[in-house]
């Protein structure tokens, strides 16, 4: 019996080799190289994907753990010809230079926006009892700090995310 | 060996020095840039517009292919075994178990590796790219802690990684020199950089120092640094019909092709290196052992090889910035006029490279002074070769110099901004050359105004906000204009009036493809959509290093030359039936999709018309950029006035950067959107340099201890405030497009601005980077 999960809406069989990380599954087996490898040890965030809408570091996850789960990679968020509004905002605000950390930043931001909406507090949340968490720039910065960018496009990334979050355009669920 | 290398380099330098004198004296019109680039006059075209990146949609969708993302038929995966000693002989390598592991195709060691020549080390030849000149897996000898000793090749990465744990190596240890202090005790020598001894004296600076009314004299230190581009170094290598084909992450494709050709004993056109996207470089994406090992391995197993370094692997085999220990002593009269500038110190390199961190270079042109004493001493250690990292020399040199200026300002009781303005030179203070364009005073004035510098309290430790101490600091940043020889480009126009520009240049996130498409469209009189810019391929014309912030100028000068050749051929093709008949190349300009007479735009014919009348499908012209003599005729530098507001927690010592402003004078800005990102990126790396970055080197055994992104800290989102930028946008009349490169200047001056702000907040002067909280408690 082959075990499956879905990646960007398509069923995918899990690898036979239990050592294959979710990151290597998508990059090497499924030929979806949009998800990046920057450290392979949970330190950079380049490999961030969404699993059932939550952001995770795919380099720290073994693919075989994800039977029956739904994984969304950057390829499932939008394509060059049909960009997600957040991807378009990254271009408008120049939220990248080399573009290597970018897919991870974008997936991470989508997951993060859901966390704010669910009321999950962060280290900088001032009022833990407030019904809504205001997505201030510091709130966004704190929550995005697991995604490194060595090119130094932090300002542009926060601008792009802030535009989408504050325009109250709820970050749409990525296409399944 | 390295002394001989220095001697050769010095001899070359001396010759250049003689030539330099002649170039300095020559009339402007003989020099490239003597006639301003006509594009400088065009103020409302494509150049200067905040165009979004043309490769943006690919990058945000994860569809831009990086080096590790080119699958090849029959490809195998590689993993490396690294030495665990700094120096010694390999007594035995047992690979039997690894070879027997599932999926393993071969294990390469010095015993079965293809025989190749040593790498040509960077700066030993125009196209030399090697980080060092050590033999690559050819001998039973180890020369640094972390040198690759075996390569495992397997069907999957998991199999290869596992098999590396089965390789057993034993060594006979020799005593390495890995301790900086002992190496200094054993003797230093004067460093040589790009053919010049890093030593200069004007007058008797020490005497002037002793005699001066006011002086400061302090020691500063900066640690080793790593580039830490987020993309891991990766290469996919294959031998296809006698041609070595490399998908690389590279900031020097033509250099890499030539250098690999030298090593494998094949002509450079039998090596094809492509690198369409590079996930960050900063000086680190040059030629290191992984490209060589992958090429050797591909030969050994007769299959394409993908080699992606682990993050630890990057620390083991890709060099970084060397440590420095610096002394800066400044003397001034009561008005603050400098009487002496002493900037000396010591850095470390290896015997196998030609790179001594030149931390005095910025000091040569920064301030007027009656006397100078500049000197870099170097020791050689048994370690991974150090290399260029963003603003080599200036990044760490400006930290020491600009902290010292702050200390002097306090000693004189003169405002630090004012002190800098008072020491503004008329001409280059150490070379005597005139400046091509220098507006740093304007950058200081507008910057101080915008930052609210007048609100700063001159007395340290007096501004408090709860448990936070608040302070402001400033510093000058500077980086030279460079242009290296070897630039060339090809322009092809087709019958539909579309142009393509071909040049072996690079896009590592600087926005090259976007800005150069703007420039080329302007130069050709075409809409941006009609121009495609091809780069990142060693088979294209030109030897263009993406380094030294010189790529913009190099491409600019090459495209100018190609355009000139194209115009000449177009005029010949247009012939006597054209409205252009009889005009000389100098009399025409490219406008509105064709050529016209400069002073009579009505005499115009489109490219489409010229080609169709001649019955041609396309026309192509190649041009070579002239030798970069302008850099010896003028003193050419960008500047920045950096302002920082820091908050230091009085309980924990934690430093937070509250505000930062960079006020730049860096020539004409070609694209404000991408330029702002580059300038901010430099400043942010400067914040890392100031507050957290250090490659920790175990001096007992030469091993890098914090070989991971968890333990080498770089600025994260929470560390980066909104960074404000302004610029003069004053075109440099002597550079292509009036621009000077902007990739590196942001990191210069930044660390000093932070340190000076921390001092202003707390009264504690931290002279040893990084400024971590333990130093403030
Ligand atoms: S690759 Fe997963 S966190 Fe860096
Ligand atoms: S854009 Fe290069 S690392 Fe973020």
XYZ file of C-alpha atoms and ligand atoms in Angstrom, chain A residues 23 36-48 57-60, ligand 1:
22
model
C 12.196 19.705 1.611
C 14.801 26.673 -0.998
C 17.504 25.051 1.099
C 19.596 27.569 2.996
C 20.881 25.521 5.913
C 19.020 22.213 6.172
C 19.041 22.607 9.925
C 16.156 24.868 10.841
C 18.105 28.107 11.091
C 17.167 30.180 8.048
C 13.526 29.706 7.086
C 14.222 29.433 3.344
C 12.460 26.071 3.274
C 9.188 27.284 4.801
C 10.362 24.321 8.173
C 10.370 21.536 5.623
C 14.054 20.739 6.162
C 13.277 19.621 9.717
S 16.746 25.193 5.068
Fe 15.233 24.832 6.533
S 15.548 26.400 7.959
Fe 17.198 26.649 6.599
